[in-house]
């Protein structure tokens, strides 16, 4: 067989050749919809690649972006790797010092930035060294004169672009993990890894992405390579929709209805908001076309899966990490499960599912390889062609990989006899109470199945006797009221007494990370002295 390289340039050329009329829709910062096609994207990505080469970009050089999800970001997704460079999408929600750290570590040479994000750049520009900065102009007023205009730059292309020689092992895109456990770490995706990951997203038993889909990318393009979906949509010629900065539930629903979206993706928090908005429209309101939702990043609660289904949104639960491109497992029902009672089917779908083809997973604890008995917990380890083999320029992190080449995820899981994975918790989020482990995820998901609860976070708070005890921080649905006793009673039937939270705190909002996940580190910080504050817990205290 021929040894054709698996590169993004093949995907770009295919989109331009076979799907030139298929639409790409972007919601711009001013809320207007920008429309063009894969054909135009193809042309403009090649212009960008030519301009980058003319600017002196060498193979492997990093080009940073500071942009929301829209057409120009998509051009960089394809144009930078086409020029032989590596796209580095900066997380615009990080602290300026963190962005500067990441950009310096990556040694970004160029930056493409939204005009509306220039104030973010302003906060770290003195700490970084971009050779040139190109501004995508969305607003009428001209760009700050110290920077160049992206459109003017693209207009200089002669359309005489020739692809450099690109190997499938070359880096195409660089993403940094969050810095919750030390400095952020870079994951460099190769062309080959991205192509293979895209291929699996098209599998009927994964996300089944096809040219019949309209894909809405509701997860950020700076998070885990935009979950791979931009490349997958281009590969199959799906209509592609991007929400810009407008990620509120109503704006998303407007796009879903208006553009006839059939597939979207984001973390559960986003869908919790969408579900609340759907419920306001009526218990059985549905968009004209059913929508599949690729959902991961944190565990998807049963109540979310069930609630969304009522409105024609079918959640596909998947587990992965920045380090795994990101999808590594997917939870789709097997044929024999279709006849199970609904409750059992929902419980099954709330698990993280089975490893995708070519991905291997195993669970390891102090005793060695954990048995696949659905109960024994251990750390989840993973390997495969789209799993990172190291962090970018960080030899000091080599211990995240085992000697036999598996990546240590830091997640605690169990494995069913049929190989299905259930994530118990992140090891740092488990509540270690009197030598026993309590899953914060299980408590949260059960709390969220209470009709009055919108979102719940369970954290470990230090305890003088038990080392740690669970504390539940709860957001109620609009207009709902419930007492701590009722919530305790609700959990009591499903958990042992010692596993129940010591207290329930009611708040109007929970802190979220830059990628929309519950920020447990912040909750832990806020409630670190909980035991001192309430030496004797008063169950009727509503804070
Ligand atoms: P971070 O959350 O640290 O910024 P990632 O976005 O790469 O970085 O998150 C990866 C982590 O998210 C996983 O290690 C796991 O803890 C969690 N995660 C991802 N998918 C799921 C899921 N379906 N269920 C539960 N946890 C998940």
Coordinates of C-alpha atoms and ligand atoms in Angstrom, one line a residue:
X1 CA 0.0 0.0 0.0
X2 CA 1.1 3.6 -0.6
X3 CA 2.4 5.5 2.4
X4 CA 0.3 8.6 1.9
X5 CA 0.8 11.0 4.9
X6 CA -2.2 11.7 7.1
X7 CA -2.1 15.5 7.1
X8 CA -4.4 18.4 7.6
X9 CA -3.6 19.7 4.1
X10 CA -5.4 16.8 2.6
X11 CA -8.5 17.7 4.7
X12 CA -8.2 21.3 3.6
X13 CA -7.9 20.4 -0.1
X14 CA -10.8 18.0 0.2
X15 CA -13.0 20.7 1.7
X16 CA -12.1 23.1 -1.1
X17 CA -12.5 20.5 -3.8
X18 CA -15.7 18.7 -2.8
X19 CA -17.6 21.1 -0.5
X20 CA -17.0 24.6 -1.9
X21 CA -20.6 25.6 -1.5
X22 CA -21.1 24.3 2.0
X23 CA -21.6 27.1 4.5
X24 CA -19.6 28.3 7.4
X25 CA -21.5 30.7 9.7
X26 CA -19.9 32.8 12.4
X27 CA -21.6 34.9 15.0
X28 CA -19.4 38.0 15.2
X29 CA -18.8 40.0 18.4
X30 CA -21.4 42.6 17.2
X31 CA -23.9 39.6 16.9
X32 CA -24.1 39.8 13.2
X33 CA -23.8 36.6 11.3
X34 CA -20.9 36.2 8.9
X35 CA -21.4 33.7 6.1
X36 CA -19.1 32.1 3.6
X37 CA -18.2 28.6 2.4
X38 CA -15.6 25.9 2.7
X39 CA -14.5 27.0 -0.7
X40 CA -13.7 30.5 0.5
X41 CA -12.1 29.2 3.7
X42 CA -9.9 27.0 1.5
X43 CA -8.8 30.0 -0.5
X44 CA -8.2 32.3 2.5
X45 CA -6.4 29.6 4.5
X46 CA -3.9 29.3 1.6
X47 CA -3.5 33.1 1.5
X48 CA -2.8 33.1 5.2
X49 CA -0.3 30.3 4.7
X50 CA 1.5 32.2 1.9
X51 CA 1.5 35.4 4.0
X52 CA 3.0 33.5 6.9
X53 CA 5.8 32.1 4.7
X54 CA 6.5 35.5 3.3
X55 CA 6.7 36.8 6.9
X56 CA 9.5 34.3 7.4
X57 CA 7.7 31.5 9.1
X58 CA 9.9 28.4 9.3
X59 CA 8.7 24.8 9.7
X60 CA 7.5 24.2 13.2
X61 CA 7.3 27.9 14.2
X62 CA 4.4 28.8 16.5
X63 CA 1.6 31.2 15.5
X64 CA -0.6 32.2 18.4
X65 CA -4.2 33.2 18.2
X66 CA -6.2 35.2 20.7
X67 CA -9.7 34.9 19.2
X68 CA -13.2 33.8 19.8
X69 CA -14.7 31.0 17.7
X70 CA -15.3 32.4 14.2
X71 CA -14.2 32.2 10.5
X72 CA -10.8 33.9 11.0
X73 CA -9.9 31.5 13.8
X74 CA -10.9 28.7 11.5
X75 CA -8.6 30.1 8.8
X76 CA -5.7 30.0 11.3
X77 CA -6.7 26.4 12.2
X78 CA -6.0 25.4 8.6
X79 CA -3.6 28.1 7.3
X80 CA -1.0 27.9 10.0
X81 CA -0.4 24.1 9.7
X82 CA -0.6 24.4 5.9
X83 CA 2.4 26.8 6.0
X84 CA 4.2 24.2 8.1
X85 CA 3.7 26.1 11.3
X86 CA 2.0 25.2 14.6
X87 CA -1.2 26.9 15.6
X88 CA -1.2 27.9 19.3
X89 CA -4.6 29.0 20.4
X90 CA -4.2 31.0 23.6
X91 CA -6.9 30.7 26.3
X92 CA -8.2 34.2 26.4
X93 CA -9.8 33.7 29.8
X94 CA -6.6 32.9 31.7
X95 CA -4.8 35.4 33.9
X96 CA -2.5 37.7 31.8
X97 CA 0.6 36.4 33.6
X98 CA -0.5 32.8 32.7
X99 CA -1.1 33.7 29.0
X100 CA 2.4 35.4 29.0
X101 CA 4.0 32.3 30.6
X102 CA 2.4 30.0 28.0
X103 CA 3.2 32.2 25.0
X104 CA 6.8 32.6 26.1
X105 CA 7.1 28.9 26.8
X106 CA 5.8 28.1 23.3
X107 CA 8.0 30.9 21.8
X108 CA 5.2 32.2 19.7
X109 CA 6.5 34.3 16.8
X110 CA 3.3 35.8 15.5
X111 CA -0.1 36.6 16.9
X112 CA -3.5 36.9 15.3
X113 CA -5.9 38.7 17.6
X114 CA -9.6 39.9 17.6
X115 CA -9.9 43.7 17.9
X116 CA -12.3 43.1 20.7
X117 CA -9.6 41.2 22.6
X118 CA -7.0 43.9 22.3
X119 CA -7.6 44.9 25.9
X120 CA -6.7 41.4 26.9
X121 CA -3.5 41.6 24.9
X122 CA -2.8 45.0 26.5
X123 CA -2.6 43.2 29.9
X124 CA 0.3 41.0 28.9
X125 CA 2.0 42.5 25.8
X126 CA 4.9 43.9 27.8
X127 CA 5.7 40.4 29.0
X128 CA 5.8 38.7 25.5
X129 CA 7.7 39.1 22.3
X130 CA 5.6 38.7 19.2
X131 CA 7.4 39.7 16.0
X132 CA 4.2 40.8 14.3
X133 CA 0.6 41.1 15.5
X134 CA -2.3 41.0 13.1
X135 CA -5.7 42.3 14.1
X136 CA -9.0 40.9 12.9
X137 CA -11.1 44.0 12.6
X138 CA -14.7 43.4 13.7
X139 CA -15.6 46.9 14.8
X140 CA -15.7 50.0 12.6
X141 CA -13.0 51.9 14.3
X142 CA -9.5 51.2 13.0
X143 CA -7.0 49.0 14.7
X144 CA -4.5 50.5 17.1
X145 CA -1.8 51.7 14.8
X146 CA 1.0 49.7 16.5
X147 CA -0.5 46.5 14.9
X148 CA -1.2 45.3 11.4
X149 CA -4.6 44.7 9.9
X150 CA -5.3 41.0 9.1
X151 CA -7.3 41.7 6.0
X152 CA -4.7 44.1 4.6
X153 CA -2.1 41.4 5.2
X154 CA -4.1 38.7 3.5
X155 CA -4.6 41.0 0.5
X156 CA -0.9 40.9 -0.1
X157 CA -1.0 37.2 -1.0
X158 CA -0.1 36.6 -4.7
X159 CA -1.9 33.2 -4.6
X160 CA 1.3 31.5 -5.6
X161 CA 1.4 29.3 -2.6
X162 CA 3.1 25.9 -2.5
X163 CA 2.8 23.6 0.4
X164 CA 6.0 22.9 2.2
X165 CA 6.9 19.2 2.7
X166 CA 4.8 18.1 5.7
X167 CA 5.2 14.8 7.4
X168 CA 2.2 13.3 9.3
X169 CA 4.4 13.3 12.4
X170 CA 4.9 17.1 12.2
X171 CA 3.2 19.2 14.9
X172 CA 0.2 21.0 13.6
X173 CA -1.4 22.5 16.8
X174 CA -0.3 23.2 20.3
X175 CA -2.7 23.5 23.3
X176 CA -1.8 24.0 27.0
X177 CA -3.6 22.3 29.8
X178 CA -4.8 24.3 32.7
X179 CA -2.4 25.1 35.4
X180 CA -4.4 23.6 38.3
X181 CA -1.5 21.2 39.1
X182 CA 1.5 23.5 38.6
X183 CA 2.5 25.4 35.5
X184 CA 0.4 24.8 32.4
X185 CA 1.8 22.1 30.1
X186 CA 1.8 22.0 26.3
X187 CA 0.3 19.2 24.2
X188 CA 1.5 19.2 20.6
X189 CA -0.9 17.5 18.3
X190 CA 0.6 15.9 15.1
X191 CA -1.2 16.0 11.8
X192 CA -1.6 12.2 12.0
X193 CA -3.1 12.4 15.5
X194 CA -5.7 15.0 14.4
X195 CA -6.6 13.1 11.3
X196 CA -7.1 9.8 13.1
X197 CA -9.1 11.6 15.8
X198 CA -11.3 13.1 13.1
X199 CA -11.8 9.8 11.6
X200 CA -13.1 8.3 14.8
X201 CA -15.5 11.2 15.3
X202 CA -17.2 10.1 12.0
X203 CA -17.8 6.6 13.2
X204 CA -21.5 5.8 13.6
X205 CA -20.8 4.6 17.1
X206 CA -19.0 7.7 18.1
X207 CA -20.3 11.1 17.0
X208 CA -21.3 10.0 13.4
X209 CA -20.3 13.3 11.9
X210 CA -21.3 13.5 8.2
X211 CA -22.0 15.9 5.4
X212 CA -25.6 15.8 6.5
X213 CA -24.7 17.5 9.7
X214 CA -24.7 21.1 10.7
X215 CA -22.1 21.3 13.4
X216 CA -22.1 24.1 16.1
X217 CA -18.8 24.4 17.9
X218 CA -19.9 25.6 21.3
X219 CA -16.6 24.6 23.0
X220 CA -13.8 27.1 22.7
X221 CA -11.3 26.7 19.9
X222 CA -8.6 27.3 22.5
X223 CA -9.7 24.3 24.6
X224 CA -8.3 20.9 23.6
X225 CA -8.0 21.8 19.9
X226 CA -11.6 22.7 19.7
X227 CA -12.4 19.1 20.5
X228 CA -11.2 18.2 17.0
X229 CA -14.6 19.1 15.4
X230 CA -13.4 21.8 13.0
X231 CA -11.1 19.3 11.3
X232 CA -13.8 16.6 11.3
X233 CA -16.4 18.9 9.8
X234 CA -14.0 20.0 7.0
X235 CA -13.1 16.4 6.3
X236 CA -16.7 15.4 5.7
X237 CA -18.0 18.7 4.4
X238 CA -20.5 19.4 7.2
X239 CA -21.9 22.9 7.5
X240 CA -20.0 24.6 10.3
X241 CA -21.4 27.2 12.8
X242 CA -19.4 29.1 15.4
X243 CA -20.9 31.3 18.2
X244 CA -18.2 33.9 18.6
X245 CA -18.3 35.3 22.1
X246 CA -22.0 34.7 22.5
X247 CA -22.2 31.5 24.5
X248 CA -25.3 32.2 26.6
X249 CA -28.1 29.7 26.3
X250 CA -30.5 31.9 24.3
X251 CA -27.8 32.8 21.7
X252 CA -26.9 29.2 21.3
X253 CA -30.5 28.2 20.9
X254 CA -31.0 30.9 18.4
X255 CA -28.2 29.5 16.3
X256 CA -29.4 25.9 16.8
X257 CA -32.8 26.8 15.5
X258 CA -31.8 29.3 12.8
X259 CA -29.0 27.3 11.3
X260 CA -30.7 23.9 11.8
X261 CA -27.9 22.6 13.9
X262 CA -27.7 18.7 14.3
X263 CA -24.5 18.3 16.3
X264 CA -22.9 20.4 19.0
X265 CA -20.4 20.1 21.7
X266 CA -19.5 21.7 25.1
X267 CA -19.0 20.9 28.7
X268 CA -22.1 20.0 30.9
X269 CA -22.3 23.4 32.5
X270 CA -23.2 24.9 29.1
X271 CA -25.9 22.4 28.6
X272 CA -27.3 22.9 32.1
X273 CA -27.9 26.5 31.1
X274 CA -29.4 25.4 27.8
X275 CA -31.7 23.0 29.5
X276 CA -32.9 25.7 31.9
X277 CA -33.7 27.9 28.9
X278 CA -35.4 25.0 27.1
X279 CA -37.6 24.4 30.1
X280 CA -38.7 28.0 30.1
X281 CA -40.0 27.5 26.6
X282 CA -42.2 24.6 27.7
X283 CA -41.7 21.1 28.9
X284 CA -41.9 19.5 25.5
X285 CA -40.5 22.3 23.3
X286 CA -38.1 20.9 20.7
X287 CA -36.1 22.5 17.9
X288 CA -37.2 21.4 14.4
X289 CA -34.3 19.0 14.0
X290 CA -33.0 16.7 16.8
X291 CA -29.5 17.7 18.0
X292 CA -26.7 15.4 19.1
X293 CA -24.5 16.8 21.8
X294 CA -20.9 15.7 22.3
X295 CA -20.5 16.3 26.0
X296 CA -17.5 15.8 28.3
X297 CA -15.0 17.7 30.3
X298 CA -16.8 16.8 33.5
X299 CA -19.3 14.0 34.2
X300 CA -22.7 14.4 32.5
X301 CA -25.4 13.9 35.1
X302 CA -28.3 11.5 34.4
X303 CA -30.7 14.4 35.0
X304 CA -29.0 16.4 32.2
X305 CA -29.1 13.5 29.8
X306 CA -32.7 12.8 30.5
X307 CA -33.8 16.5 30.6
X308 CA -32.1 17.3 27.2
X309 CA -33.6 14.2 25.6
X310 CA -37.1 15.5 26.4
X311 CA -36.3 18.5 24.2
X312 CA -34.8 16.5 21.3
X313 CA -31.1 16.9 22.4
X314 CA -29.4 13.6 22.5
X315 CA -26.3 13.6 24.7
X316 CA -23.2 11.6 23.6
X317 CA -21.1 11.2 26.7
X318 CA -17.4 11.1 26.1
X319 CA -14.3 11.2 28.3
X320 CA -11.0 12.7 27.3
X321 CA -8.4 15.3 28.1
X322 CA -6.3 17.9 26.3
X323 CA -3.7 15.1 26.3
X324 CA -6.0 12.8 24.4
X325 CA -6.9 15.1 21.5
X326 CA -9.4 15.1 23.4
X327 CA -11.8 12.1 22.8
X328 CA -10.6 8.8 24.2
X329 CA -13.8 7.0 25.2
X330 CA -17.4 7.2 24.1
X331 CA -20.6 6.0 25.8
X332 CA -23.1 4.7 23.2
X333 CA -25.6 1.9 24.0
X334 CA -24.9 -1.5 22.7
X335 CA -27.7 -3.3 20.8
X336 CA -28.6 -5.5 23.8
X337 CA -29.0 -2.4 26.0
X338 CA -31.6 -0.8 23.9
X339 CA -34.3 -3.0 25.6
X340 CA -33.2 -2.1 29.1
X341 CA -35.6 -0.1 31.3
X342 CA -35.0 3.6 30.8
X343 CA -33.5 4.3 34.2
X344 CA -30.8 1.6 33.6
X345 CA -30.1 2.9 30.1
X346 CA -29.6 6.4 31.5
X347 CA -27.2 5.1 34.2
X348 CA -25.3 3.4 31.5
X349 CA -25.1 6.5 29.3
X350 CA -23.8 8.5 32.3
X351 CA -20.8 6.2 32.4
X352 CA -17.8 7.4 30.4
X353 CA -18.0 4.4 28.0
X354 CA -15.6 2.3 26.0
X355 CA -12.2 3.1 24.6
X356 CA -12.3 4.2 21.0
X357 CA -10.6 2.1 18.4
X358 CA -6.8 2.1 18.8
X359 CA -7.1 3.6 22.3
X360 CA -6.2 1.4 25.2
X361 CA -7.3 2.0 28.8
X362 CA -6.4 0.3 32.0
X363 CA -6.9 0.9 35.7
X364 CA -4.0 0.6 38.1
X365 CA -3.9 0.7 41.9
X366 CA -1.4 -0.2 44.6
X367 CA -2.1 -3.9 43.9
X368 CA -1.3 -3.6 40.2
X369 CA -3.8 -4.0 37.4
X370 CA -7.3 -3.5 38.9
X371 CA -9.9 -6.3 38.0
X372 CA -12.7 -5.3 35.6
X373 CA -15.4 -5.9 38.2
X374 CA -17.2 -2.6 38.1
X375 CA -16.1 -1.8 41.6
X376 CA -12.4 -1.7 42.1
X377 CA -11.0 1.8 41.8
X378 CA -7.7 2.9 40.5
X379 CA -6.0 5.4 38.3
X380 CA -7.0 5.4 34.7
X381 CA -4.1 5.0 32.3
X382 CA -4.4 5.5 28.6
X383 CA -2.4 5.1 25.4
X384 CA -3.1 5.4 21.7
X385 CA -2.2 7.2 18.5
X386 CA -3.8 10.5 19.5
X387 CA -2.6 10.4 23.1
X388 CA 0.4 12.6 24.0
X389 CA 3.7 10.8 24.5
X390 CA 5.2 13.8 26.3
X391 CA 4.5 17.4 27.2
X392 CA 5.9 20.1 24.9
X393 CA 9.4 21.0 26.1
X394 CA 8.9 19.8 29.6
X395 CA 11.2 16.9 30.4
X396 CA 10.6 17.4 34.1
X397 CA 7.0 16.0 33.6
X398 CA 8.2 12.6 32.2
X399 CA 6.8 10.8 35.3
X400 CA 3.3 11.4 34.0
X401 CA 4.1 8.4 31.7
X402 CA 4.7 4.9 32.9
X403 CA 7.8 3.0 32.0
X404 CA 5.8 0.9 29.6
X405 CA 4.4 3.9 27.8
X406 CA 1.0 4.7 29.3
X407 CA -0.2 8.1 30.3
X408 CA -1.2 8.5 33.9
X409 CA -4.5 10.6 33.7
X410 CA -4.9 11.5 37.4
X411 CA -8.5 10.3 37.1
X412 CA -9.9 7.5 39.4
X413 CA -12.1 5.0 37.6
X414 CA -13.7 1.6 37.7
X415 CA -14.0 -0.8 34.7
X416 CA -17.1 -3.0 34.1
X417 CA -16.5 -6.7 33.0
X418 CA -17.3 -5.6 29.4
X419 CA -14.6 -2.9 29.5
X420 CA -16.9 0.1 30.1
X421 CA -15.2 2.8 32.1
X422 CA -16.9 4.8 34.9
X423 CA -15.1 7.8 36.2
X424 CA -15.3 8.0 40.0
X425 CA -13.5 11.3 40.4
X426 CA -10.3 13.2 39.7
X427 CA -7.8 11.9 42.3
X428 CA -7.5 15.5 43.7
X429 CA -11.3 15.9 44.0
X430 CA -12.0 12.6 45.9
X431 CA -13.1 13.1 49.5
X432 CA -10.8 11.0 51.7
X433 CA -12.9 10.5 54.8
X434 CA -11.5 8.3 57.6
X435 CA -9.5 6.2 55.2
X436 CA -12.5 5.7 52.8
X437 CA -13.0 7.4 49.5
X438 CA -16.2 9.4 48.6
X439 CA -16.9 10.3 45.0
X440 CA -17.7 14.0 44.7
X441 CA -19.0 13.3 41.2
X442 CA -21.6 10.8 42.4
X443 CA -22.9 13.1 45.1
X444 CA -23.1 16.0 42.6
X445 CA -24.9 14.1 40.0
X446 CA -27.4 12.7 42.4
X447 CA -28.0 16.1 43.8
X448 CA -28.6 17.5 40.3
X449 CA -31.3 14.9 39.8
X450 CA -33.3 16.6 42.6
X451 CA -36.0 18.7 40.8
X452 CA -35.0 21.9 42.7
X453 CA -31.3 21.7 42.0
X454 CA -29.7 23.4 39.1
X455 CA -26.0 22.7 39.8
X456 CA -24.1 21.3 42.7
X457 CA -20.4 21.1 43.7
X458 CA -19.2 18.7 46.4
X459 CA -15.7 19.4 47.9
X460 CA -13.6 17.9 50.6
X461 CA -13.2 20.2 53.6
X462 CA -10.5 19.5 56.2
X463 CA -11.9 17.8 59.3
X464 CA -10.1 17.3 62.6
X465 CA -11.3 13.7 63.1
X466 CA -12.1 12.3 59.7
X467 CA -9.3 14.1 57.8
X468 CA -11.8 15.3 55.1
X469 CA -15.6 15.5 54.9
X470 CA -17.8 16.4 52.0
X471 CA -19.5 19.7 51.8
X472 CA -22.2 20.4 49.1
X473 CA -22.5 23.8 47.5
X474 CA -25.8 24.0 45.7
X475 CA -27.4 26.4 43.2
X476 CA -31.2 26.1 43.1
X477 CA -33.4 26.5 40.0
X478 CA -35.1 29.8 39.7
X479 CA -38.0 30.1 42.2
X480 CA -37.2 26.8 43.9
X481 CA -36.7 26.3 47.6
X482 CA -35.5 23.2 49.4
X483 CA -34.0 22.6 52.9
X484 CA -30.7 20.9 53.7
X485 CA -32.7 18.1 55.5
X486 CA -34.7 17.4 52.3
X487 CA -31.5 17.1 50.3
X488 CA -29.9 14.9 52.9
X489 CA -33.0 12.7 52.8
X490 CA -32.9 12.6 49.0
X491 CA -29.3 11.4 49.1
X492 CA -29.8 9.0 52.0
X493 CA -31.5 6.4 49.9
X494 CA -28.6 6.2 47.5
X495 CA -25.5 6.7 49.7
X496 CA -24.2 5.2 53.0
X497 CA -24.7 7.6 55.9
X498 CA -21.0 8.3 56.2
X499 CA -20.9 9.4 52.6
X500 CA -23.5 12.1 53.0
X501 CA -22.3 15.8 53.0
X502 CA -21.9 17.3 56.4
X503 CA -23.5 20.4 55.2
X504 CA -25.3 22.1 52.3
X505 CA -24.5 25.6 51.4
X506 CA -26.9 27.5 49.0
X507 CA -25.3 30.0 46.7
X508 CA -26.6 31.8 43.6
X509 CA -23.7 30.8 41.4
X510 CA -20.7 28.4 41.4
X511 CA -17.2 29.3 40.2
X512 CA -16.2 27.9 36.8
X513 CA -12.9 27.4 35.1
X514 CA -11.8 29.2 31.9
X515 CA -13.2 26.2 30.0
X516 CA -16.6 26.2 31.8
X517 CA -15.9 23.4 34.4
X518 CA -16.8 23.6 38.0
X519 CA -13.8 25.2 39.7
X520 CA -13.3 23.0 42.7
X521 CA -10.0 24.5 43.6
X522 CA -11.7 27.8 44.1
X523 CA -14.6 26.2 46.1
X524 CA -12.0 24.5 48.3
X525 CA -10.3 27.8 48.9
X526 CA -13.6 29.5 49.8
X527 CA -14.6 26.8 52.3
X528 CA -11.1 25.7 53.6
X529 CA -12.0 26.8 57.1
X530 CA -15.6 25.5 57.0
X531 CA -15.1 23.2 60.0
X532 CA -13.8 26.1 62.2
X533 CA -16.7 28.3 60.9
X534 CA -19.3 25.8 61.9
X535 CA -18.0 23.5 64.6
X536 CA -21.5 22.3 65.2
X537 CA -23.4 21.9 62.0
X538 CA -26.8 23.5 62.0
X539 CA -28.8 21.7 59.3
X540 CA -31.3 24.5 59.1
X541 CA -28.8 27.2 58.3
X542 CA -29.2 28.4 54.8
X543 CA -26.3 30.6 53.7
Ligands
LIG1 P1 -8.5 20.7 32.7 O1 -9.9 20.3 33.1 O2 -7.5 20.2 33.7 O3 -8.4 22.1 32.4 P2 -8.9 19.0 30.4 O4 -9.9 19.9 29.8 O5 -7.9 18.4 29.6 O6 -8.1 19.9 31.4 O7 -9.7 18.0 31.3 C1 -9.5 16.7 31.4 C2 -10.2 16.1 32.6 O8 -11.6 16.4 32.5 C3 -10.1 14.6 32.7 O9 -8.9 14.2 33.3 C4 -11.3 14.3 33.6 O10 -11.0 14.6 35.0 C5 -12.3 15.4 33.2 N1 -13.3 14.8 32.3 C6 -13.2 14.8 30.9 N2 -14.3 14.2 30.4 C7 -15.0 13.7 31.5 C8 -16.2 13.0 31.6 N3 -16.9 12.6 30.5 N4 -16.7 12.7 32.8 C9 -16.0 13.0 33.9 N5 -14.8 13.8 33.9 C10 -14.4 14.1 32.6

